[in-house]
Amino acid sequence: MNSFDSINDCITFYNVAKSSLIDAGFELRKWKSNNLRLNEYIKSSQTDTVSDSSLANDNSYTQNEFGIYSFTTVLGLNWDIANDNFVFDFIDIYSAALKLPPTKRNILKISATFFDPLGCLVPITLPSKILFKDLCIRKINWDNDIPIEFRKRWKIYLDELKTLQLVSVNRHVLCCECRDVEIHGFCDSSEQGLK
């Protein structure tokens, strides 16, 4: 996944990547872009063996049973091509959590369900991890129902998760004219990570 300042840079990247992979005996087929001109260029340069469904120029989404649209998946993340956002859907995680009894094992199972390689969901995932840590400190058995004070915290967490449903994060975080970029990492040293 990559971003470019101009459509010409995109086309150059596409041609170089495609040529390099063909030289190595591979054909890169599934291109997705939020730029209609690039999609048209790719479509016109594809071989007949590639179906048009591999291109994302129609931006057609389908509704799931909850009325929420499903998006194109890129590197395990849902990508809303039309708005150029990553979209995190919590409905399935919430539904799965409701079906499981509140045990230490199941809280870990639900906490591990979130896929967040960019760290965008830390404010959402941290409370469940802190709850799990507290269960471990109290040496709660893996498969017994958790004590009432932990059940209350788990219910509050699930209620908050239910209200979120979808979280959308802008994929492109830099301006087009950026040349020097620095990434600074910060760590909260508080015990609970809530400050």
XYZ file of N, CA and C in Angstrom:
585
model
N 0.854 -1.174 0.000
C 0.000 0.000 0.000
C 0.891 1.225 0.000
N 0.563 2.172 -0.856
C 1.423 3.335 -0.981
C 0.600 4.555 -1.358
N 1.168 5.723 -1.147
C 0.550 6.992 -1.525
C 1.538 7.784 -2.358
N 1.008 8.575 -3.272
C 1.852 9.370 -4.162
C 1.297 10.780 -4.271
N 2.173 11.715 -4.606
C 1.775 13.118 -4.728
C 1.053 13.415 -6.033
N 1.281 12.613 -7.063
C 0.649 12.883 -8.349
C 0.249 11.576 -9.021
N -0.691 11.700 -9.961
C -1.144 10.536 -10.705
C -0.012 9.972 -11.565
N 0.867 10.848 -12.064
C 2.003 10.374 -12.867
C 2.941 9.505 -12.035
N 3.156 9.884 -10.759
C 3.975 9.052 -9.864
C 3.324 7.680 -9.666
N 2.003 7.662 -9.553
C 1.271 6.392 -9.384
C 1.452 5.500 -10.609
N 1.292 6.090 -11.778
C 1.401 5.310 -13.018
C 2.821 4.771 -13.190
N 3.809 5.594 -12.867
C 5.197 5.140 -12.941
C 5.428 3.972 -11.993
N 4.947 4.098 -10.750
C 5.092 3.017 -9.777
C 4.416 1.747 -10.282
N 3.205 1.880 -10.800
C 2.466 0.727 -11.317
C 3.266 0.022 -12.420
N 3.760 0.797 -13.371
C 4.499 0.209 -14.503
C 5.794 -0.469 -14.053
N 6.546 0.165 -13.167
C 7.807 -0.408 -12.686
C 7.539 -1.678 -11.886
N 6.556 -1.624 -10.966
C 6.236 -2.800 -10.146
C 5.763 -3.957 -11.011
N 4.891 -3.668 -11.958
C 4.354 -4.711 -12.828
C 5.471 -5.330 -13.668
N 6.329 -4.490 -14.246
C 7.428 -4.979 -15.075
C 8.418 -5.809 -14.270
N 8.775 -5.328 -13.089
C 9.737 -6.058 -12.244
C 9.204 -7.427 -11.862
N 7.948 -7.494 -11.509
C 7.368 -8.773 -11.106
C 7.198 -9.715 -12.292
N 6.862 -9.184 -13.455
C 6.749 -10.042 -14.638
C 8.114 -10.639 -14.981
N 9.177 -9.833 -14.851
C 10.532 -10.341 -15.092
C 10.875 -11.493 -14.151
N 10.294 -11.475 -12.953
C 10.563 -12.528 -11.965
C 9.571 -13.691 -12.084
N 8.628 -13.594 -13.042
C 7.682 -14.681 -13.250
C 6.378 -14.539 -12.479
N 6.098 -13.344 -11.973
C 4.868 -13.110 -11.214
C 4.025 -12.072 -11.939
N 2.715 -12.212 -11.786
C 1.832 -11.188 -12.335
C 1.027 -10.585 -11.190
N 1.260 -9.328 -10.925
C 0.529 -8.621 -9.872
C -0.821 -8.220 -10.445
N -1.905 -8.709 -9.832
C -3.219 -8.551 -10.434
C -4.170 -7.635 -9.684
N -4.191 -7.680 -8.407
C -5.242 -7.002 -7.651
C -4.797 -5.605 -7.234
N -5.082 -4.652 -8.077
C -4.753 -3.261 -7.802
C -6.013 -2.549 -7.325
N -5.872 -1.755 -6.293
C -6.990 -0.967 -5.782
C -6.499 0.456 -5.618
N -7.306 1.400 -6.033
C -6.927 2.802 -5.895
C -8.164 3.640 -5.632
N -7.965 4.772 -4.966
C -9.059 5.704 -4.759
C -9.058 6.778 -5.850
N -8.240 6.587 -6.879
C -8.154 7.534 -7.977
C -8.753 6.899 -9.228
N -9.812 7.488 -9.741
C -10.507 6.909 -10.894
C -9.626 6.877 -12.144
N -8.807 7.903 -12.337
C -7.927 7.938 -13.513
C -6.915 6.794 -13.473
N -6.353 6.543 -12.299
C -5.418 5.429 -12.169
C -6.129 4.101 -12.404
N -7.330 3.949 -11.877
C -8.092 2.714 -12.106
C -8.349 2.489 -13.590
N -8.681 3.566 -14.317
C -8.908 3.442 -15.754
C -7.621 3.053 -16.473
N -6.503 3.637 -16.064
C -5.218 3.302 -16.677
C -4.884 1.824 -16.443
N -5.055 1.378 -15.222
C -4.765 -0.021 -14.893
C -5.686 -0.947 -15.678
N -6.957 -0.597 -15.724
C -7.925 -1.428 -16.439
C -7.543 -1.548 -17.919
N -7.095 -0.453 -18.520
C -6.745 -0.483 -19.940
C -5.444 -1.245 -20.202
N -4.586 -1.364 -19.187
C -3.308 -2.044 -19.406
C -3.304 -3.486 -18.909
N -4.389 -3.944 -18.307
C -4.465 -5.321 -17.817
C -4.663 -6.278 -18.979
N -4.227 -7.504 -18.785
C -4.447 -8.545 -19.793
C -5.874 -9.053 -19.679
N -6.322 -9.770 -20.671
C -7.686 -10.292 -20.679
C -7.927 -11.321 -19.588
N -6.848 -11.896 -19.012
C -7.025 -12.933 -17.998
C -7.427 -12.350 -16.653
N -7.325 -11.037 -16.504
C -7.644 -10.406 -15.226
C -9.057 -9.883 -15.286
N -9.842 -10.238 -14.294
C -11.222 -9.775 -14.287
C -11.294 -8.338 -13.794
N -12.314 -7.623 -14.248
C -12.504 -6.236 -13.815
C -12.804 -6.145 -12.337
N -13.219 -7.249 -11.714
C -13.571 -7.206 -10.291
C -12.360 -6.957 -9.403
N -11.159 -7.114 -9.955
C -9.970 -6.860 -9.147
C -9.690 -5.373 -9.011
N -10.377 -4.559 -9.788
C -10.209 -3.112 -9.684
C -11.296 -2.538 -8.806
N -10.959 -1.469 -8.137
C -11.900 -0.883 -7.183
C -12.503 0.406 -7.708
N -12.705 0.506 -9.010
C -13.173 1.776 -9.533
C -14.676 1.965 -9.405
N -15.416 0.936 -9.071
C -16.855 1.117 -8.942
C -17.263 1.449 -7.510
N -16.375 1.220 -6.550
C -16.651 1.520 -5.145
C -17.990 0.961 -4.679
N -18.400 -0.188 -5.195
C -19.680 -0.762 -4.779
C -19.490 -1.556 -3.495
N -20.265 -1.230 -2.524
C -20.210 -1.894 -1.227
C -21.488 -2.691 -1.035
N -21.423 -3.680 -0.187
C -22.612 -4.460 0.128
C -22.974 -4.244 1.581
N -24.255 -4.376 1.880
C -24.699 -4.230 3.254
C -24.676 -5.572 3.949
N -24.257 -5.565 5.244
C -24.358 -6.796 6.009
C -25.671 -6.781 6.780
N -25.876 -7.781 7.613
C -27.157 -7.921 8.306
C -27.464 -6.780 9.267
N -26.437 -6.021 9.678
C -26.642 -4.911 10.594
C -26.840 -3.593 9.854
N -26.844 -3.627 8.523
C -27.005 -2.410 7.749
C -25.706 -1.643 7.569
N -24.586 -2.232 7.975
C -23.293 -1.576 7.858
C -22.619 -2.060 6.582
N -21.979 -1.172 5.874
C -21.321 -1.551 4.632
C -20.004 -2.259 4.906
N -19.694 -3.213 4.079
C -18.378 -3.843 4.151
C -17.484 -3.183 3.108
N -16.209 -3.108 3.394
C -15.292 -2.348 2.577
C -14.234 -3.263 1.975
N -13.438 -2.736 1.086
C -12.321 -3.464 0.514
C -11.304 -3.745 1.614
N -10.733 -4.933 1.621
C -9.734 -5.274 2.626
C -8.344 -5.121 2.037
N -7.500 -4.371 2.745
C -6.122 -4.154 2.327
C -5.224 -4.438 3.518
N -4.349 -5.434 3.375
C -3.437 -5.830 4.451
C -4.177 -6.084 5.761
N -5.353 -6.673 5.670
C -6.126 -7.011 6.850
C -6.975 -5.886 7.410
N -6.919 -4.715 6.803
C -7.699 -3.570 7.274
C -8.811 -3.262 6.275
N -9.954 -2.813 6.789
C -11.045 -2.387 5.919
C -10.738 -0.989 5.404
N -10.783 -0.826 4.093
C -10.470 0.458 3.474
C -11.685 0.961 2.723
N -12.188 2.101 3.140
C -13.271 2.797 2.452
C -12.614 3.614 1.344
N -12.651 3.102 0.130
C -11.941 3.724 -0.985
C -12.500 5.109 -1.296
N -13.806 5.250 -1.265
C -14.424 6.524 -1.646
C -13.974 7.665 -0.736
N -13.830 7.393 0.567
C -13.437 8.439 1.523
C -11.974 8.343 1.943
N -11.269 7.335 1.461
C -9.856 7.098 1.783
C -9.632 6.985 3.293
N -10.452 6.158 3.931
C -10.365 5.927 5.375
C -10.196 4.449 5.661
N -9.521 4.165 6.775
C -9.553 2.822 7.324
C -10.773 2.759 8.232
N -11.520 1.669 8.147
C -12.750 1.537 8.921
C -12.644 0.292 9.790
N -12.878 0.475 11.069
C -12.845 -0.625 12.029
C -14.277 -0.925 12.445
N -14.685 -2.159 12.271
C -16.052 -2.609 12.544
C -16.037 -3.458 13.816
N -16.767 -3.024 14.824
C -16.777 -3.727 16.106
C -18.013 -4.582 16.320
N -18.917 -4.605 15.360
C -20.183 -5.313 15.543
C -19.953 -6.808 15.741
N -19.093 -7.421 14.931
C -18.835 -8.861 15.058
C -18.145 -9.186 16.378
N -17.219 -8.332 16.798
C -16.519 -8.563 18.068
C -17.505 -8.457 19.220
N -18.354 -7.442 19.171
C -19.367 -7.260 20.217
C -20.313 -8.463 20.254
N -20.786 -8.896 19.097
C -21.710 -10.044 19.038
C -21.062 -11.306 19.587
N -19.789 -11.524 19.238
C -19.075 -12.700 19.741
C -18.910 -12.627 21.251
N -18.627 -11.454 21.777
C -18.440 -11.291 23.223
C -19.718 -11.586 23.983
N -20.850 -11.215 23.422
C -22.130 -11.463 24.098
C -22.444 -12.955 24.207
N -21.949 -13.733 23.260
C -22.239 -15.169 23.244
C -21.352 -15.966 24.199
N -20.281 -15.336 24.680
C -19.332 -16.051 25.533
C -19.562 -15.725 27.001
N -19.434 -16.728 27.884
C -19.535 -16.428 29.313
C -18.347 -15.561 29.746
N -18.522 -14.696 30.739
C -17.442 -13.796 31.175
C -16.376 -14.521 32.002
N -15.442 -15.130 31.300
C -14.322 -15.801 31.958
C -13.026 -15.101 31.554
N -11.973 -15.373 32.280
C -10.667 -14.796 31.950
C -10.237 -15.209 30.538
N -10.453 -16.465 30.193
C -10.077 -16.969 28.865
C -10.840 -16.219 27.761
N -12.133 -16.011 27.972
C -12.945 -15.355 26.947
C -12.648 -13.862 26.828
N -12.296 -13.233 27.926
C -11.906 -11.822 27.861
C -10.615 -11.689 27.062
N -9.669 -12.603 27.273
C -8.445 -12.594 26.481
C -8.769 -12.868 25.013
N -9.667 -13.811 24.765
C -10.047 -14.156 23.394
C -10.619 -12.942 22.663
N -11.510 -12.218 23.312
C -12.114 -11.032 22.691
C -11.072 -9.933 22.528
N -10.233 -9.731 23.528
C -9.189 -8.701 23.440
C -8.220 -8.966 22.291
N -7.958 -10.228 22.040
C -7.019 -10.596 20.980
C -7.660 -10.545 19.591
N -8.967 -10.355 19.534
C -9.677 -10.327 18.265
C -9.418 -9.043 17.481
N -9.129 -7.963 18.172
C -8.904 -6.680 17.504
C -7.633 -6.750 16.665
N -7.729 -6.333 15.431
C -6.552 -6.251 14.565
C -6.241 -4.779 14.365
N -5.146 -4.327 14.956
C -4.818 -2.907 14.967
C -3.317 -2.696 14.782
N -2.788 -3.016 13.595
C -1.338 -2.897 13.404
C -0.830 -1.466 13.471
N -1.709 -0.490 13.277
C -1.299 0.911 13.304
C -1.435 1.542 14.684
N -2.077 0.857 15.615
C -2.254 1.392 16.960
C -3.357 2.428 17.069
N -4.223 2.494 16.083
C -5.309 3.486 16.090
C -6.361 3.196 17.153
N -6.462 1.939 17.563
C -7.549 1.542 18.461
C -7.133 1.428 19.919
N -5.944 1.875 20.255
C -5.463 1.719 21.635
C -6.466 2.254 22.664
N -7.074 3.420 22.453
C -8.057 3.871 23.453
C -9.247 2.927 23.601
N -9.517 2.143 22.567
C -10.642 1.205 22.604
C -10.210 -0.147 23.166
N -9.018 -0.600 22.849
C -8.571 -1.928 23.267
C -7.952 -1.944 24.663
N -7.415 -0.826 25.100
C -6.698 -0.796 26.378
C -7.549 -1.216 27.578
N -8.802 -0.760 27.712
C -9.585 -1.183 28.879
C -9.744 -2.699 29.018
N -9.903 -3.413 27.905
C -10.047 -4.870 28.001
C -8.723 -5.516 28.412
N -7.616 -4.936 27.972
C -6.308 -5.469 28.352
C -6.012 -5.198 29.825
N -6.429 -4.051 30.303
C -6.241 -3.735 31.726
C -7.108 -4.660 32.575
N -8.328 -4.912 32.128
C -9.205 -5.845 32.843
C -8.567 -7.230 32.898
N -8.034 -7.692 31.780
C -7.376 -8.995 31.755
C -6.176 -9.013 32.708
N -5.388 -7.947 32.696
C -4.230 -7.864 33.594
C -4.679 -7.950 35.053
N -5.757 -7.251 35.397
C -6.271 -7.287 36.768
C -6.757 -8.684 37.156
N -7.339 -9.394 36.212
C -7.753 -10.780 36.470
C -6.544 -11.669 36.735
N -5.470 -11.424 36.004
C -4.240 -12.198 36.210
C -3.621 -11.883 37.570
N -3.616 -10.619 37.946
C -3.062 -10.226 39.252
C -3.834 -10.894 40.382
N -5.156 -10.992 40.221
C -5.989 -11.639 41.245
C -5.957 -13.156 41.140
N -5.229 -13.683 40.165
C -5.093 -15.127 39.952
C -6.457 -15.825 39.784
N -7.318 -15.190 39.004
C -8.634 -15.762 38.698
C -8.443 -16.944 37.750
N -9.172 -18.025 38.008
C -9.102 -19.216 37.168
C -9.540 -18.886 35.741
N -8.933 -19.580 34.774
C -9.182 -19.298 33.366
C -10.637 -19.501 32.939
N -11.298 -20.521 33.481
C -12.610 -20.890 32.957
C -13.770 -20.709 33.925
N -13.517 -20.168 35.102
C -14.603 -19.861 36.034
C -15.179 -18.490 35.700
N -16.463 -18.303 36.041
C -17.031 -16.962 35.903
C -16.222 -16.003 36.751
N -16.032 -14.812 36.234
C -15.227 -13.822 36.956
C -16.056 -13.181 38.068
N -15.407 -12.663 39.107
C -16.131 -12.017 40.208
C -16.981 -10.837 39.734
N -17.967 -10.497 40.530
C -18.976 -9.501 40.157
C -18.376 -8.161 39.787
N -17.323 -7.683 40.502
C -16.764 -6.366 40.176
C -16.128 -6.359 38.783
N -15.577 -7.513 38.384
C -14.993 -7.618 37.042
C -16.085 -7.769 35.982
N -17.162 -8.474 36.345
C -18.281 -8.599 35.411
C -18.892 -7.244 35.104
N -18.977 -6.383 36.124
C -19.506 -5.031 35.912
C -18.609 -4.250 34.958
N -17.300 -4.338 35.158
C -16.357 -3.645 34.269
C -16.460 -4.180 32.839
N -16.603 -5.495 32.695
C -16.722 -6.106 31.383
C -18.003 -5.654 30.684
N -19.101 -5.589 31.444
C -20.379 -5.142 30.867
C -20.289 -3.688 30.421
N -19.675 -2.840 31.227
C -19.504 -1.435 30.841
C -18.676 -1.344 29.569
N -17.619 -2.130 29.502
C -16.759 -2.132 28.318
C -17.552 -2.551 27.077
N -18.329 -3.627 27.185
C -19.103 -4.101 26.041
C -20.179 -3.096 25.641
N -20.793 -2.441 26.624
C -21.788 -1.408 26.303
C -21.153 -0.264 25.512
N -19.946 0.121 25.904
C -19.244 1.179 25.177
C -18.845 0.708 23.779
N -18.422 -0.544 23.675
C -18.052 -1.097 22.376
C -19.261 -1.124 21.439
N -20.416 -1.434 21.988
C -21.639 -1.480 21.184
C -21.958 -0.107 20.597
N -21.732 0.942 21.366
C -22.063 2.284 20.877
C -21.135 2.740 19.764
N -19.931 2.167 19.698
C -18.974 2.581 18.664
C -19.361 2.069 17.282
N -19.689 0.815 17.173
C -20.007 0.120 15.924
C -18.908 0.275 14.877
N -18.762 1.450 14.285
C -17.730 1.681 13.275
C -16.866 2.862 13.684
N -15.558 2.724 13.514
C -14.632 3.829 13.724
C -13.869 4.021 12.421
N -13.845 5.252 11.951
C -13.187 5.572 10.695
C -11.974 6.451 10.962
N -10.828 6.071 10.388
C -9.576 6.808 10.572
C -9.039 7.179 9.199
N -8.750 8.451 9.003
C -8.224 8.913 7.726
C -6.920 8.188 7.403
N -6.828 7.595 6.213
C -5.628 6.863 5.826
C -4.469 7.793 5.525
N -4.745 8.891 4.881
C -3.685 9.807 4.468
C -3.512 10.869 5.550
N -2.420 10.789 6.288
C -2.214 11.701 7.415
C -1.214 12.806 7.114
N -0.587 12.778 5.945
C 0.413 13.789 5.602
C -0.097 14.684 4.486
N 0.388 15.914 4.468
C 0.039 16.797 3.358
C 0.844 16.381 2.127
N 0.377 16.776 0.965
C 1.014 16.344 -0.282
C 2.417 16.911 -0.477
N 2.720 18.032 0.114
C 4.008 18.680 -0.119
C 5.079 18.275 0.894
N 4.806 17.309 1.760
C 5.778 16.911 2.778
C 7.012 16.278 2.136
N 8.180 16.682 2.596
C 9.420 16.077 2.135
C 10.215 15.516 3.310
N 10.203 16.204 4.434
C 10.897 15.728 5.627
C 9.842 15.334 6.654
N 9.820 14.065 6.992
C 8.825 13.550 7.928
C 9.543 12.911 9.100
N 9.096 13.224 10.299
C 9.630 12.602 11.506
C 8.480 11.963 12.263
N 8.741 10.815 12.811
C 7.737 10.151 13.645
C 8.269 10.147 15.065
N 7.473 10.668 15.974
C 7.845 10.712 17.385
C 6.922 9.765 18.150
N 7.508 8.893 18.931
C 6.723 7.975 19.742
C 6.684 8.444 21.182
N 5.524 8.340 21.794
C 5.352 8.731 23.180
C 4.787 7.554 23.955
N 5.199 7.435 25.183
C 4.735 6.340 26.011
C 4.176 6.897 27.307
N 2.999 6.453 27.668
C 2.394 6.871 28.917
C 2.962 5.981 30.020
N 3.551 6.568 31.014
C 4.194 5.770 32.069
C 3.262 5.490 33.227
N 1.992 5.901 33.125
C 1.079 5.623 34.230
C 0.775 4.134 34.292
N 0.440 3.656 35.471
C 0.218 2.219 35.638
C -0.944 1.708 34.801
N -1.987 2.493 34.650
C -3.157 2.015 33.939
C -3.242 2.563 32.519
N -2.362 3.446 32.108
C -2.374 3.961 30.757
C -3.588 4.787 30.432
N -4.225 5.354 31.441
C -5.475 6.086 31.204
C -5.308 7.605 31.250
N -4.143 8.094 31.516
C -3.994 9.550 31.605
C -3.730 10.156 30.265
